[in-house]
Each structure stands twice: as C-alpha cells, then as structure tokens.
Short mmCIF file of C-alpha atoms and ligand atoms in Angstrom, two decimals:
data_model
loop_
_atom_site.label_atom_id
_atom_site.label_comp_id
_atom_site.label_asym_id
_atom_site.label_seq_id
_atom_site.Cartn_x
_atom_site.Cartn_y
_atom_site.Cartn_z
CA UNK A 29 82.40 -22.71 -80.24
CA UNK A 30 80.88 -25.04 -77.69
CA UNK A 31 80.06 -24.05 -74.13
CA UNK A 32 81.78 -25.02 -71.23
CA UNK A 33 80.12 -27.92 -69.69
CA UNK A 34 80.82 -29.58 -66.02
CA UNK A 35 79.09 -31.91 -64.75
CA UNK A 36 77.38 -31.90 -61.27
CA UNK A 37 78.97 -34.92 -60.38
CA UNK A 38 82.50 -33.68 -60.92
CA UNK A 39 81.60 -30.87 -58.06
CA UNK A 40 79.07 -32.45 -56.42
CA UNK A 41 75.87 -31.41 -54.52
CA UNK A 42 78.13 -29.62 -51.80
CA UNK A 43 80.33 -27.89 -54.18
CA UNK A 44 77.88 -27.05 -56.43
CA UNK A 45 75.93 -25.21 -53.30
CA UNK A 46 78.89 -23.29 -52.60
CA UNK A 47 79.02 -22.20 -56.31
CA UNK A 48 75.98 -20.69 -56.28
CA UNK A 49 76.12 -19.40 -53.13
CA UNK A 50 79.40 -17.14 -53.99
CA UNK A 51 77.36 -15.28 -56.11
CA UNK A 52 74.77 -14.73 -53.80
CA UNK A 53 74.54 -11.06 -52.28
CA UNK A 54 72.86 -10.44 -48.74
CA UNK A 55 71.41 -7.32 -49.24
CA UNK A 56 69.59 -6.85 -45.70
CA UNK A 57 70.75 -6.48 -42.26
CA UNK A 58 67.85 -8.69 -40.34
CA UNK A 59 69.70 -11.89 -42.57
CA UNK A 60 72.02 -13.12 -39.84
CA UNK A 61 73.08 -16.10 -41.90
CA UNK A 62 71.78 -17.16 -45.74
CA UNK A 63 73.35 -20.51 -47.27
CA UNK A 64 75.50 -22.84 -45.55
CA UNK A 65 73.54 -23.72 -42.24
CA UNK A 66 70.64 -26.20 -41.38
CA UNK A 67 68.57 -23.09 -41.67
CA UNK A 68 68.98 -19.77 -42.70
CA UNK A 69 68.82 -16.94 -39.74
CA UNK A 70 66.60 -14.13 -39.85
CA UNK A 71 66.76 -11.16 -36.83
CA UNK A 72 63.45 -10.83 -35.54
CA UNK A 73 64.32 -8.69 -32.12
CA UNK A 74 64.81 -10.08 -29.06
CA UNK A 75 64.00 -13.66 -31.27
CA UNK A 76 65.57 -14.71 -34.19
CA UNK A 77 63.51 -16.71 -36.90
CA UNK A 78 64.77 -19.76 -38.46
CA UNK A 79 63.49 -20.49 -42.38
CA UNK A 80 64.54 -23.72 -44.17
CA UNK A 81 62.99 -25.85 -46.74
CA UNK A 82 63.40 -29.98 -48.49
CA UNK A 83 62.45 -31.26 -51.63
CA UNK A 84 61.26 -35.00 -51.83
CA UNK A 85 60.68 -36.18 -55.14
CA UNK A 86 59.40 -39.98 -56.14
CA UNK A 87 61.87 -42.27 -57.71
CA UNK A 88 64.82 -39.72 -55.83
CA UNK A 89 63.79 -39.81 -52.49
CA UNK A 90 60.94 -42.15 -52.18
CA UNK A 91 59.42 -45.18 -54.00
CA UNK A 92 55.04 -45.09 -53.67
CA UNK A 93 55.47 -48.89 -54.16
CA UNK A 94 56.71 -49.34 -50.45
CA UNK A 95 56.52 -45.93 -49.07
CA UNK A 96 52.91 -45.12 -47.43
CA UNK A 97 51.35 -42.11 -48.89
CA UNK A 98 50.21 -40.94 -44.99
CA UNK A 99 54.21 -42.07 -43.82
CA UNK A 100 55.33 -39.66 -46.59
CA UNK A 101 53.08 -36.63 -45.58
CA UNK A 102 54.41 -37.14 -42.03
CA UNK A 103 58.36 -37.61 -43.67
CA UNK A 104 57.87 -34.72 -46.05
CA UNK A 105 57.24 -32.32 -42.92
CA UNK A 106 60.07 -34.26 -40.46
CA UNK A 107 62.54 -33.65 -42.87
CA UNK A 108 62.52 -30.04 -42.12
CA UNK A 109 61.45 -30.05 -38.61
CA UNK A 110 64.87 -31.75 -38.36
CA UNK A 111 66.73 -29.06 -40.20
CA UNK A 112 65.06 -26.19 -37.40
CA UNK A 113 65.83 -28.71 -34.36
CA UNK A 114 69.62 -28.24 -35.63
CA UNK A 115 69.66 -24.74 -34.94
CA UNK A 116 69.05 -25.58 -31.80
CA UNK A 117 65.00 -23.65 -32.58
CA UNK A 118 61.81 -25.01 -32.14
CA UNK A 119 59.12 -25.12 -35.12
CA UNK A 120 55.82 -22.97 -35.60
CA UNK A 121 54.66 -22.99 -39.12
CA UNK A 122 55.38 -24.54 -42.30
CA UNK A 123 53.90 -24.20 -45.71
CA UNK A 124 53.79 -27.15 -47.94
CA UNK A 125 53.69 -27.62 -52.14
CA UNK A 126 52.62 -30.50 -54.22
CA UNK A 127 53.10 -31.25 -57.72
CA UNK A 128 50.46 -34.69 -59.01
CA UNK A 129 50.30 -36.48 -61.75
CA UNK A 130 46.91 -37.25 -62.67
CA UNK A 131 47.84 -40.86 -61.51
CA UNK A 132 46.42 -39.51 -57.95
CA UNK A 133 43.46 -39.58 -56.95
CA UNK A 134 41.58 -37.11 -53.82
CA UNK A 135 42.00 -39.55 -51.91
CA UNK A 136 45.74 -40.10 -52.22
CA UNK A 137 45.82 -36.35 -52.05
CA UNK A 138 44.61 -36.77 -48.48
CA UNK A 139 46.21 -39.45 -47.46
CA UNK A 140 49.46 -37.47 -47.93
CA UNK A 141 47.59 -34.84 -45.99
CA UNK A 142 46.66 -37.25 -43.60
CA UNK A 143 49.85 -37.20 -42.70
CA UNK A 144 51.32 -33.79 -42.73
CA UNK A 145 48.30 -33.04 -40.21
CA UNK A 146 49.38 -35.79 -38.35
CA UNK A 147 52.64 -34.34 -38.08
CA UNK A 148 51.61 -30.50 -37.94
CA UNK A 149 50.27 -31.70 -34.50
CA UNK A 150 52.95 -33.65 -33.47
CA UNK A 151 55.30 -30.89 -33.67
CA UNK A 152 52.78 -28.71 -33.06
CA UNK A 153 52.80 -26.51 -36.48
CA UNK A 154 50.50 -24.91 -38.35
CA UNK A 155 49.91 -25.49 -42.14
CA UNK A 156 49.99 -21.54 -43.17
CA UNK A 157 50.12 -22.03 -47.08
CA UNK A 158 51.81 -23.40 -50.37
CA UNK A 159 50.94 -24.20 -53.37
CA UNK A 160 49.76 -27.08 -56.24
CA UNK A 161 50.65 -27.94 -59.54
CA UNK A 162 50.88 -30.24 -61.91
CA UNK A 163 53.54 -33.02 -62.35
CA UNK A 164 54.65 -35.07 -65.62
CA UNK A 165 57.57 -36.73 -63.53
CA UNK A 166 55.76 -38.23 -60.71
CA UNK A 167 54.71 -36.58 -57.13
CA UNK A 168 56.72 -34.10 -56.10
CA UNK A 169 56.47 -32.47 -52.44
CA UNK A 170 58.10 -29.62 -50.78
CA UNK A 171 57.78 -28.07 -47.39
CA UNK A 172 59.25 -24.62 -45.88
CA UNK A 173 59.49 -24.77 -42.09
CA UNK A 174 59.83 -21.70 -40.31
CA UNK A 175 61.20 -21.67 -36.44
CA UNK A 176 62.71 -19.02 -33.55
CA UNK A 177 64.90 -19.33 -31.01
CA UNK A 178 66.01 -17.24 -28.33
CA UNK A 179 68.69 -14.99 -29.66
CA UNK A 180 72.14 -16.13 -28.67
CA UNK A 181 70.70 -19.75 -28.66
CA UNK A 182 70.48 -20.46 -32.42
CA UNK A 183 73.46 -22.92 -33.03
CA UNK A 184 75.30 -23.23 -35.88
CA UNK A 185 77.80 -25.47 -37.13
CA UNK A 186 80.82 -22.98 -36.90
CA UNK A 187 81.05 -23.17 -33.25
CA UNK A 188 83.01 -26.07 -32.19
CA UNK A 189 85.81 -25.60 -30.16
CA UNK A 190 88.94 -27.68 -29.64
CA UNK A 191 88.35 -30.32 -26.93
CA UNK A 192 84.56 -30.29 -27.03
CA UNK A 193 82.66 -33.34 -26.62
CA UNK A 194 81.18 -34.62 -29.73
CA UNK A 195 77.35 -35.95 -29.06
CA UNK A 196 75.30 -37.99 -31.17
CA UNK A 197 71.35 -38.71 -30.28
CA UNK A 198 69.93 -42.01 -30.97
CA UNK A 199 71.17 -44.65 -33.00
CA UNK A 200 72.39 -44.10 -36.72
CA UNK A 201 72.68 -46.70 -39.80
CA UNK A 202 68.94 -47.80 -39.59
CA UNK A 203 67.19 -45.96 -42.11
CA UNK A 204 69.94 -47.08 -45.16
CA UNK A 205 69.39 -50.84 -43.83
CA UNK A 206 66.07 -50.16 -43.99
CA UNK A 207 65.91 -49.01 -47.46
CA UNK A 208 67.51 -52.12 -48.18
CA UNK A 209 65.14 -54.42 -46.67
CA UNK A 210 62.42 -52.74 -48.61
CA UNK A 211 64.24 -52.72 -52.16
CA UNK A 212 64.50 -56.20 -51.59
CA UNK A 213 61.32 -57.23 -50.77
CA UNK A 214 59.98 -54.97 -53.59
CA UNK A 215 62.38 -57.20 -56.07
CA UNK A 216 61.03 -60.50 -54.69
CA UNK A 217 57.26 -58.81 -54.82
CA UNK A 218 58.27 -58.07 -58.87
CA UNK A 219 59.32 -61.15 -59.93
CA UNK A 220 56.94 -62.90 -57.75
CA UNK A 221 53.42 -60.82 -56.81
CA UNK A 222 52.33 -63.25 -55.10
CA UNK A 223 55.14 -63.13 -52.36
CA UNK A 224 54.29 -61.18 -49.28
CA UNK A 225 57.08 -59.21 -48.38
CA UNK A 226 58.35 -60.25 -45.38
CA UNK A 227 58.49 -56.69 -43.03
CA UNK A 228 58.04 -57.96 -39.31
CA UNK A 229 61.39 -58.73 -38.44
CA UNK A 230 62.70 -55.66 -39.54
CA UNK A 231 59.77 -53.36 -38.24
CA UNK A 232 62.30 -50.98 -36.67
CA UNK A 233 64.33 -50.10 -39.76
CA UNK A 234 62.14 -50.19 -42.02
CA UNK A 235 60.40 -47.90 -39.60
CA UNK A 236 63.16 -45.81 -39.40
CA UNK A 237 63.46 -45.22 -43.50
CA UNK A 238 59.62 -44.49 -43.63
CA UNK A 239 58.74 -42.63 -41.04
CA UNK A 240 61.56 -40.44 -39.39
CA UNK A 241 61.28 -38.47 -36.44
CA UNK A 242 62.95 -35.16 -35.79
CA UNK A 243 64.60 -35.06 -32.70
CA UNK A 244 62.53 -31.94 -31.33
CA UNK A 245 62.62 -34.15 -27.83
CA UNK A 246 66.24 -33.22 -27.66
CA UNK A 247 65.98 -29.81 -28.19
CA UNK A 248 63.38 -29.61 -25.48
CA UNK A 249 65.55 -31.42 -22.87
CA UNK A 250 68.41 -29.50 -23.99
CA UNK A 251 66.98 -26.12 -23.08
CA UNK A 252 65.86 -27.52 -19.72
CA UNK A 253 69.24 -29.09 -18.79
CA UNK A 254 70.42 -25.47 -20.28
CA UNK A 255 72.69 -26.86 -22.43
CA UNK A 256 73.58 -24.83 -25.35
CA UNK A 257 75.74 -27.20 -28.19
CA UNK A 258 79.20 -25.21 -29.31
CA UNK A 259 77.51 -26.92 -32.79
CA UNK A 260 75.00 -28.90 -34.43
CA UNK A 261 73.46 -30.42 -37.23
CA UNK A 262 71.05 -32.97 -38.41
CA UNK A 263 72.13 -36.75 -39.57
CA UNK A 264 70.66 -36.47 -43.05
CA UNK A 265 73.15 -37.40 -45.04
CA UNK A 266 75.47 -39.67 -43.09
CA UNK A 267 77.09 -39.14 -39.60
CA UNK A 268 80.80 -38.50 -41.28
CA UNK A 269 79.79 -35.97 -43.77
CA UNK A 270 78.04 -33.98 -41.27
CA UNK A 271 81.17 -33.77 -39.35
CA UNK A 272 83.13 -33.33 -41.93
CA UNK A 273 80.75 -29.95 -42.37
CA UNK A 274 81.01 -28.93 -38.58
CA UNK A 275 85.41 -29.11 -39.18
CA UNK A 276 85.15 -27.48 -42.46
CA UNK A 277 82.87 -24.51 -40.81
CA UNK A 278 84.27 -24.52 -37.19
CA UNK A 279 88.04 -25.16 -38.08
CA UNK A 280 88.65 -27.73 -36.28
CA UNK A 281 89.33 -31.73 -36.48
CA UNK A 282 87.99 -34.74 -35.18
CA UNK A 283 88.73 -37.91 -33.13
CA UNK A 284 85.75 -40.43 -32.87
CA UNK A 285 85.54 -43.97 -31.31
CA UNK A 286 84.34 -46.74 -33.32
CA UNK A 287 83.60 -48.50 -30.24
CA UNK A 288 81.13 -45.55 -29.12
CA UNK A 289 79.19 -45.18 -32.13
CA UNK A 290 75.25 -45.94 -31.37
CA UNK A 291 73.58 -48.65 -33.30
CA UNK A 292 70.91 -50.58 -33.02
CA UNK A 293 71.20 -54.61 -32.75
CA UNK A 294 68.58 -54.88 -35.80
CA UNK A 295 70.70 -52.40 -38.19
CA UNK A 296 73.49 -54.18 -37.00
CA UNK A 297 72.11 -57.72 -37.83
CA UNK A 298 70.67 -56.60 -40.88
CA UNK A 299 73.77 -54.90 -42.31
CA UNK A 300 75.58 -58.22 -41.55
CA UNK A 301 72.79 -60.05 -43.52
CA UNK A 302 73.27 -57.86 -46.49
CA UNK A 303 77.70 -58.36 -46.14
CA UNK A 304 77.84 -54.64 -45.64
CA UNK A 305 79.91 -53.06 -42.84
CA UNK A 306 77.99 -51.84 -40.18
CA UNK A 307 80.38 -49.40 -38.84
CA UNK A 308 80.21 -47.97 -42.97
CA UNK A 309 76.01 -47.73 -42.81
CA UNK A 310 76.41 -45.65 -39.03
CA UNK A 311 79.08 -43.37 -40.65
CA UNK A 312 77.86 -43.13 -44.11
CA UNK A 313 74.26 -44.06 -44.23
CA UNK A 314 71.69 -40.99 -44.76
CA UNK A 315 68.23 -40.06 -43.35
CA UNK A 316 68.69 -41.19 -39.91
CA UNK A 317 67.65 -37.89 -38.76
CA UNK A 318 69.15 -37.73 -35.34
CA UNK A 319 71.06 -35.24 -33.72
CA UNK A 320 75.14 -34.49 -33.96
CA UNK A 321 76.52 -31.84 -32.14
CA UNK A 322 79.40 -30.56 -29.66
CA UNK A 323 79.17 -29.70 -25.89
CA UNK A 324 81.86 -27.81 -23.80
CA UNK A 325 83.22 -30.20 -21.19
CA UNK A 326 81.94 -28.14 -18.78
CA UNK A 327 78.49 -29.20 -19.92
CA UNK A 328 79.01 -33.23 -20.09
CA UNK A 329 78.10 -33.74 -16.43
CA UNK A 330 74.57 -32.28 -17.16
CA UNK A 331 74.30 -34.92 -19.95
CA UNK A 332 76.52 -37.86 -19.22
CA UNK A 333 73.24 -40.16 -17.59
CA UNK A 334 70.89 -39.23 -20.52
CA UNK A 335 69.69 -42.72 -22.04
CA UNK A 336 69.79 -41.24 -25.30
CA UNK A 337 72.79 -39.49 -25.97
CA UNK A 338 76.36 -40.67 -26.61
CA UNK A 339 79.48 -39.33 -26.31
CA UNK A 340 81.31 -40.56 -29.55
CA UNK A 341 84.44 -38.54 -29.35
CA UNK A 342 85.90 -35.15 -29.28
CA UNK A 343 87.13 -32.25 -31.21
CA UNK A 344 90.87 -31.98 -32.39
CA UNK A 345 92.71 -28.64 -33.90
CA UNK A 346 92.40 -28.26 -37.29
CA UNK A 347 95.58 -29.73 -38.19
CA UNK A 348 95.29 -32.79 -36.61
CA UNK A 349 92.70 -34.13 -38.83
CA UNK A 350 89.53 -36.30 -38.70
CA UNK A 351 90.27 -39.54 -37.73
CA UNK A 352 88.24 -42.34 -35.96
CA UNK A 353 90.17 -44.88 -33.84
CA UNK A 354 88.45 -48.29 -34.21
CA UNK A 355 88.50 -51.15 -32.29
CA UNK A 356 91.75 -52.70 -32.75
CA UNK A 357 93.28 -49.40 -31.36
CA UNK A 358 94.34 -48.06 -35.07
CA UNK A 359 93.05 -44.43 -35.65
CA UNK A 360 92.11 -44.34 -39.37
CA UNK A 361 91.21 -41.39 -41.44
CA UNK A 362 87.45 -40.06 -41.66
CA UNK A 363 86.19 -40.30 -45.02
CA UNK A 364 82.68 -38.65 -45.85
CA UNK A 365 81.07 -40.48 -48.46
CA UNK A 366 77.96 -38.91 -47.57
CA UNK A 367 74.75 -39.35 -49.34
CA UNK A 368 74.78 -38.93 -53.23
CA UNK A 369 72.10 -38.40 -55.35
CA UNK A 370 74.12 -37.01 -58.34
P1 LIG B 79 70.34 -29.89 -45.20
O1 LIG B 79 70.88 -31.24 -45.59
O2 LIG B 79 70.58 -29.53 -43.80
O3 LIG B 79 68.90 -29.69 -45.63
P2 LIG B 79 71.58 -28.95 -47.55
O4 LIG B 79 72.86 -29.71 -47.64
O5 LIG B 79 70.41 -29.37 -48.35
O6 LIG B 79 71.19 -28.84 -46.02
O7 LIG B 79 71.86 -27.44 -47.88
C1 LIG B 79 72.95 -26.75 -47.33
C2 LIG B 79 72.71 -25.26 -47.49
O8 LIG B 79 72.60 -24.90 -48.87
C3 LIG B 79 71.45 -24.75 -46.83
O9 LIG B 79 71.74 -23.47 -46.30
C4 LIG B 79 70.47 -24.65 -47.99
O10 LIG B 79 69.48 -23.67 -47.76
C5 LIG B 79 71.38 -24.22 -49.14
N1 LIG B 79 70.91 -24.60 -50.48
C6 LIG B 79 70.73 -25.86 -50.97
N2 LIG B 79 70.33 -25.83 -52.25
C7 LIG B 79 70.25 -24.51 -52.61
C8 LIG B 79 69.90 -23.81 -53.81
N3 LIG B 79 69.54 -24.47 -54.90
N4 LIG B 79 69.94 -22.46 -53.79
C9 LIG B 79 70.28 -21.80 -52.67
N5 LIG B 79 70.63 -22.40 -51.52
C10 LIG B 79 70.62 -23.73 -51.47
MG1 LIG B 80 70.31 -30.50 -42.03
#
C-alpha cells in the first residue's frame, strides 16, 4: 500500500502553514502569539519582544547574475526588518546564517557582509550570531530579527474594525516590474554577452527589486503622530493577499479604490511596456515591502497630509466581501493571487 501523497501546490504555501501550525502546541505563557503573524510575540514585562525570521535562497529568491552580492546582504536583513516594522516594533538584533558553495570566494563572503553591516547600521541592529555551512544547491541565507514594542502597541493583523481606514505606505508594483526588467536584460546579456544591459531608465525599479527598504520611517512617525494601526502587515507578497490575510484574521471585508492605489509613473510605464496590467502588478506583485494597515477614523486627521501615505479604501463587515471598485465605477471582486513559489 502506497502512502498518501498531496502535493504542496494543491494546499499551497498558506495552507500548508496552517497545517503545520494545527499541530503545533504553545506550551509557555510568555508566547503571546506563535504562527500566523508578521512576527511571533514573546512577553517580556512591561515590553513585549518580537522574533521573526526569512529564508532567501539563489535561483528562488534571487539570481547572483543580476543581484549584487552587497544589495543582497542589505535585502537578506530588510526582509525581516520589514516583518518587525509590521508589528508595529522597532528592531535591535538579528542573527544571520549562510550556507556557500565553494563557488564563493572570501571576498564574496564579505561582500554579502558588506552589506548586512551596511544595513545593521541603517536600522541600527546588531549582528549577535548565526551560523555557516556548506551548500550543494547554491547560496543560501537566513536571518532572525528580533524586536520590542511597548506592550499594548504590538499590532497584529486581527484588529481591523468595520469602517477603518485602510492605509498603504509608498508605492507598490515596482519591485515585480523590476524583476522583469532585469530577467530581460539577463536574456539579451545570454544570447548576446556583449550587450550591455540597458538599467538607467529603469533605475527606480530595478532599485526597488534589489535593494528594498523596510519601512522603519513609518513606524517612527507613527509613534510620534501616536497613531496606533487597528492592523498591519508588510507588502511581501502582493498588496491583495495581504488583505486578504488582515479579513481572514480580523473578520472583516474590504472595499478599495482602484483610483487610490499608489504607483509610481516608472512601474506604471514599464508594466505597460511589458502588456501587463498595472493595476494587476500593484495588487498582486510581491516584495514591495511597504506598509498596509488600518487606522480608526478618528485617527485619519493626524495622517491625512502625510506625503507618503494613502488612503486606499476602507473596511467592510465580513459578509460584504472584498471588493475593489475601479475606475469605471464597477466594484469587482478581490482576488489574491499572491506570490507563489510552489
Ligand atoms: P511573512 O510573509 O510575513 O514573512 P509568512 O507568510 O512567511 O510571513 O509566514 C506566516 C506565518 O507562518 C509566520 O508566523 C511564520 O513564522 C510562520 N511560518 C512559516 N513557515 C513556517 C514553518 N515552516 N514552520 C513554522 N512556522 C512557519
Ligand atoms: Mg510579513
């Protein structure tokens, strides 16, 4: 008799998480929240600690014959100062783990480091440990970031409440644009290595795919304009399935405005260039790394001139769905293709 087999694809990465985690037992009091979160929540008094942790491997999530080996140090450690920016936290340490092939050199070993210092200091972390192995499937690099927060101010994405605002940081679509420019140029560099790729006029995406930057800026601002989001995560994976995660967790529906949705005139162009959608690469594109989350209206008026935040929509009952009303007037469903890697 043969084993059952499923394939990950038939759940997905989402369902298969949820798998797991219903056979996961919390077994101390100080874990205020394990799986399901940007970050998991630890008690730590009057404080509570914020732990979460991203896996980039080559050929998955980056390709070494674009991607810059310092950009990718600095990437590798954004990633997850993202994820603690979510919770509304802000970042002190993170440790860091490296698998090589023996295709690198010390010197590519510190350029990666390069990088990771470079962003250690811009988000002003220490390095406090990890570890280094070996690699027969190219380089592999993880990073743990650990945060706090204020207790009471860590933010999940459970909390949204009917008629909240729904806020989005930045601009969103760039970074899946981007990864088209370079896939492109990296064909035309194949077949022809003599070809210089031609980057400049898409130094902003491309930008934006390479080097991300968590949106710690926000979370400062926020705490000065005291503005604690209802809910929030981080635009990894594509503005629609993140909200489809903040209505699955919170309860609650959503009504968005195509004509409010921020994007930048370059991913825009771009997008058009490559006869894809744009309004498809802001909703479903991944690694933009920006900010979504939900403000009671009571808080918009502390908000509403920030240059850097827009107001995209609101939050519906449950039962009245996730729907985005476009242009023409028409409100059509959400759908959350999200970012698959399965
Ligand atoms: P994010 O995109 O914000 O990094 P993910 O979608 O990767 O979040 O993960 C969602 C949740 O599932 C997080 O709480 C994460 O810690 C947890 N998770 C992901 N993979 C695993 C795993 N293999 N085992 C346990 N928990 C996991
Ligand atoms: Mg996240």
């Amino acid at each position: 008799m043969s084993e059952k087999r499923t394939e990950i694809g038939e759940i997905g990465e989402f369902g298969l998480i949820d798998q797991l985690n219903s056979k996961i037992q919390i077994r101390h009091q100080d874990t205020l929240k394990g799986i399901g979160d940007d970050a998991a929540v630890l008690d730590a008094g009057d404080k509570v600690k914020v732990v979460t942790t991203d896996l980039l491997l080559e050929g998955v999530h980056f390709d070494l014959s674009y991607a810059p080996l310092h950009h990718l140090g600095f990437k590798a450690v954004a990633v997850n100062i993202s994820d603690i920016a979510a919770m509304n936290a802000v970042p002190k340490q993170i440790t860091v783990s490296i698998a090589l092939s023996n295709r690198f050199s010390v010197e590519a070993v510190e350029a990666i480091y390069a990088g990771i210092n470079a962003a250690a200091e811009h988000y002003n972390v220490d390095v406090i440990g990890g570890d280094t192995t070996s690699s027969r499937a190219g380089l592999v690099i993880s990073v743990t970031a650990i945060g706090e927060v204020e207790k009471g101010k860590e933010v999940y994405r459970s909390g949204a409440k009917v008629n909240d605002i729904i806020c989005v940081t930045g601009d969103l679509g760039g970074a899946l644009i981007g990864l088209q420019v370079l896939e492109r140029e990296k064909e035309v560099f194949m077949a022809d290595p003599n070809m210089k790729p031609q980057l400049d006029k898409y130094a902003y995406i491309t930008g934006r795919q390479l080097k991300p930057d968590a949106r710690m800026d926000i979370i400062h601002e926020l705490k000065e304009l005291e503005v604690v989001p209802t809910s929030m995560m981080d635009v990894s994976d594509g503005l629609a399935s993140e909200l489809f995660h903040i209505c699955k967790q919170s309860k609650v529906g959503v009504m968005i405005y195509e004509d409010k949705l921020p994007i930048d005139k370059q991913t825009y162009d771009t997008a058009v260039e490559f006869n894809l959608d744009p309004i498809t690469c802001v909703l479903n594109g991944g690694e933009d790394y920006e900010l979504v989350f939900t403000i009671s209206q009571d808080d918009f008026h502390k908000l509403e001139k920030h240059p850097d935040i827009h107001f995209i929509g609101h939050v519906t009952k449950e039962e009245e769905g996730k729907f985005m009303v476009t242009k023409s007037d028409t409100a059509v469903q959400l759908k959350a293709q999200g970012w698959v890697h399965f």
